[in-house]
PDB file of N, CA and C in Angstrom:
ATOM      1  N   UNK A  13     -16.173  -7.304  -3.452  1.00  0.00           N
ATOM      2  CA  UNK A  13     -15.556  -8.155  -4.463  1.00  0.00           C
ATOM      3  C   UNK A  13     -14.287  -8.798  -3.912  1.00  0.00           C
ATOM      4  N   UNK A  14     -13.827  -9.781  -4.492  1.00  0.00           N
ATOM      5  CA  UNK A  14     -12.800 -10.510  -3.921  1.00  0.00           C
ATOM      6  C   UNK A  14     -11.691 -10.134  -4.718  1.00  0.00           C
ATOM      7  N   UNK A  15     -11.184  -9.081  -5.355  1.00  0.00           N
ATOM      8  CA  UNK A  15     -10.356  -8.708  -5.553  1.00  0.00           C
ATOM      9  C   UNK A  15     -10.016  -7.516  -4.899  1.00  0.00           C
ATOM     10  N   UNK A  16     -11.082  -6.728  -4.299  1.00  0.00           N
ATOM     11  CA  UNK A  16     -10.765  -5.626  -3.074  1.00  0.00           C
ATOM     12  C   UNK A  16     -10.144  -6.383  -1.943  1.00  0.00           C
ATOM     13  N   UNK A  17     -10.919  -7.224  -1.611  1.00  0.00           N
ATOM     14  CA  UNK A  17     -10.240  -8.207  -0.139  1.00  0.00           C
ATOM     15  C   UNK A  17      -8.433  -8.231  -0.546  1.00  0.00           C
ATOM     16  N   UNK A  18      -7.910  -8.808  -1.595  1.00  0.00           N
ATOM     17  CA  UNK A  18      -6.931  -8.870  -2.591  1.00  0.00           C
ATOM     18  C   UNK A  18      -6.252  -7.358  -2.294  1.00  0.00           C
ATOM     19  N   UNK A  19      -6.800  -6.483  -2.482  1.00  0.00           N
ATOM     20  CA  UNK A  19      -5.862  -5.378  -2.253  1.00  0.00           C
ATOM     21  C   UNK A  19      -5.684  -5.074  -1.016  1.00  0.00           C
ATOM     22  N   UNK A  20      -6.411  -4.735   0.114  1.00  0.00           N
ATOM     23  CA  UNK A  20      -6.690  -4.438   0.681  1.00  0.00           C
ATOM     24  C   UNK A  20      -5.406  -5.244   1.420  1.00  0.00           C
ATOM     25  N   UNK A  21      -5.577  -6.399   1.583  1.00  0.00           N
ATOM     26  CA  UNK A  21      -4.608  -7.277   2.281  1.00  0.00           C
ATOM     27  C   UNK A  21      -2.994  -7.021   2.076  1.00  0.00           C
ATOM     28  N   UNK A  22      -3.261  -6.734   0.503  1.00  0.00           N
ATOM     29  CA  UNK A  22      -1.393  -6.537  -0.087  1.00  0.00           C
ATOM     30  C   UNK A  22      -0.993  -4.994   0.566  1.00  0.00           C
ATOM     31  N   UNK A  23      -1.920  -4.045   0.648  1.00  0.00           N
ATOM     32  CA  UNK A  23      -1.606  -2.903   0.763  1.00  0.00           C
ATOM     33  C   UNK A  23      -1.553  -2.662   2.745  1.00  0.00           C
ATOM     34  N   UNK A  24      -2.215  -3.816   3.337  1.00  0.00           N
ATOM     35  CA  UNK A  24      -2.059  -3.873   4.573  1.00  0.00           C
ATOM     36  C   UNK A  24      -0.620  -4.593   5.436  1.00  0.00           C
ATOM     37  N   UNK A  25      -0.230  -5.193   4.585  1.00  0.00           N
ATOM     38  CA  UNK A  25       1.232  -6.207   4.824  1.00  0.00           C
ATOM     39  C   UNK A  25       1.844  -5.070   3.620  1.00  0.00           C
ATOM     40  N   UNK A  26       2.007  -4.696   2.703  1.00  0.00           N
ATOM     41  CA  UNK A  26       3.412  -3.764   2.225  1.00  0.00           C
ATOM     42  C   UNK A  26       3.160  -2.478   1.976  1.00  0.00           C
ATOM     43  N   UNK A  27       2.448  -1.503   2.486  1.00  0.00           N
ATOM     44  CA  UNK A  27       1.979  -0.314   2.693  1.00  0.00           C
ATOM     45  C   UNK A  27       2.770   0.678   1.815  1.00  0.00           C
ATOM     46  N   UNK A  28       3.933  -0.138   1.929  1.00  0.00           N
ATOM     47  CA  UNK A  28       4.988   1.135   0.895  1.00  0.00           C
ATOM     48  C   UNK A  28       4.738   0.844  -0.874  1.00  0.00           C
ATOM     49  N   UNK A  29       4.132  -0.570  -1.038  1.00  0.00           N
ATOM     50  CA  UNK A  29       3.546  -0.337  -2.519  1.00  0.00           C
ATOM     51  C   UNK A  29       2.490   0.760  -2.780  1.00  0.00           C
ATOM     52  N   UNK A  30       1.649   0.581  -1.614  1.00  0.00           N
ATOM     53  CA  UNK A  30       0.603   1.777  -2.564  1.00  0.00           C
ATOM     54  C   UNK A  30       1.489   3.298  -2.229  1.00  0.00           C
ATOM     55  N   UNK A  31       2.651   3.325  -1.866  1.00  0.00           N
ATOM     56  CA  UNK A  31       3.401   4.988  -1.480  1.00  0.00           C
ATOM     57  C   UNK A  31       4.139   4.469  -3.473  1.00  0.00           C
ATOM     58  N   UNK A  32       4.458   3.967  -3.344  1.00  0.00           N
ATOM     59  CA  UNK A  32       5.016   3.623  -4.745  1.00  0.00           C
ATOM     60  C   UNK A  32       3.984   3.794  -6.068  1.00  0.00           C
ATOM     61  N   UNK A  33       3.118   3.548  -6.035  1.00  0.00           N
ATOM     62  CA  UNK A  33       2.735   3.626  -7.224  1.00  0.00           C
ATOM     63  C   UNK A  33       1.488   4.821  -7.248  1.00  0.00           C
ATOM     64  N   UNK A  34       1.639   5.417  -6.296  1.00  0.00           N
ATOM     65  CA  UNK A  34       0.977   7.241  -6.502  1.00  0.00           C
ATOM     66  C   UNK A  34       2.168   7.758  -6.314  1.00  0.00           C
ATOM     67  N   UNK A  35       3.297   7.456  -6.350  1.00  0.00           N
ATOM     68  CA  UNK A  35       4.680   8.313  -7.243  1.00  0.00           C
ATOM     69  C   UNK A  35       4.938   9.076  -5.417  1.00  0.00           C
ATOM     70  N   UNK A  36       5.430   8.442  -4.489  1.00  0.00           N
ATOM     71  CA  UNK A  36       5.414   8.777  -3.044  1.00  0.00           C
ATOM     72  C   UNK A  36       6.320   7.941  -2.528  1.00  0.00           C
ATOM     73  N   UNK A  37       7.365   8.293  -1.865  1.00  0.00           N
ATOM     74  CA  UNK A  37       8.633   7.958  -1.750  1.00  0.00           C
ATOM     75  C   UNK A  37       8.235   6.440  -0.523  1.00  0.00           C
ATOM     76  N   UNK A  38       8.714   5.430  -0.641  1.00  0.00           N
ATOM     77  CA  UNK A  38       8.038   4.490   0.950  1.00  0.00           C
ATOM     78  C   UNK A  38       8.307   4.993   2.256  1.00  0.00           C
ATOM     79  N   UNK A  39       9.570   5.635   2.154  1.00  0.00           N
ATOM     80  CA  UNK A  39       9.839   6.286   3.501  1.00  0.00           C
ATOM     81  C   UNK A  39       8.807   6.947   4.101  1.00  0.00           C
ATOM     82  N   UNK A  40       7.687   7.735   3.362  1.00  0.00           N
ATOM     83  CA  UNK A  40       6.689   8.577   3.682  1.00  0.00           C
ATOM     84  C   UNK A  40       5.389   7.454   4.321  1.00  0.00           C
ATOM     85  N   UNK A  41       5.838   6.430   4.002  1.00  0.00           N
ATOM     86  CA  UNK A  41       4.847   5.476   4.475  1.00  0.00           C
ATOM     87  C   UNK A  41       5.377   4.750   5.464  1.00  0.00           C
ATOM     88  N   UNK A  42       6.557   5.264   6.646  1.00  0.00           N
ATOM     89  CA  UNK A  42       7.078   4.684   7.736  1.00  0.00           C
ATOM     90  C   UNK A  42       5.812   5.710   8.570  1.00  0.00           C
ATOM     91  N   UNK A  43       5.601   6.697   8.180  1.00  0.00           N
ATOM     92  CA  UNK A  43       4.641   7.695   9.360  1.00  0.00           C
ATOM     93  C   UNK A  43       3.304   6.948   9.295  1.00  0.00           C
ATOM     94  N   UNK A  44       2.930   6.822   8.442  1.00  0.00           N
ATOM     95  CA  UNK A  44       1.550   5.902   8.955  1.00  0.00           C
ATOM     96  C   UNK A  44       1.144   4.519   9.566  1.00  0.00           C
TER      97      UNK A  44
END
């Protein structure tokens, strides 16, 4: 679906939103 492509992309360029909104600090998303 073209709204997965849509996530997929946002969560590939700002990685620390998806640490944000499963309640996960972004810093924790400098290790991956």
């Amino acid at each position: 679906m073209k709204t997965d492509t849509i996530f997929y992309r946002l969560f590939q360029s700002f990685p620390s939103i998806f640490f944000e909104l499963i309640n996960h600090s972004p810093t924790e998303a400098q290790a991956y």
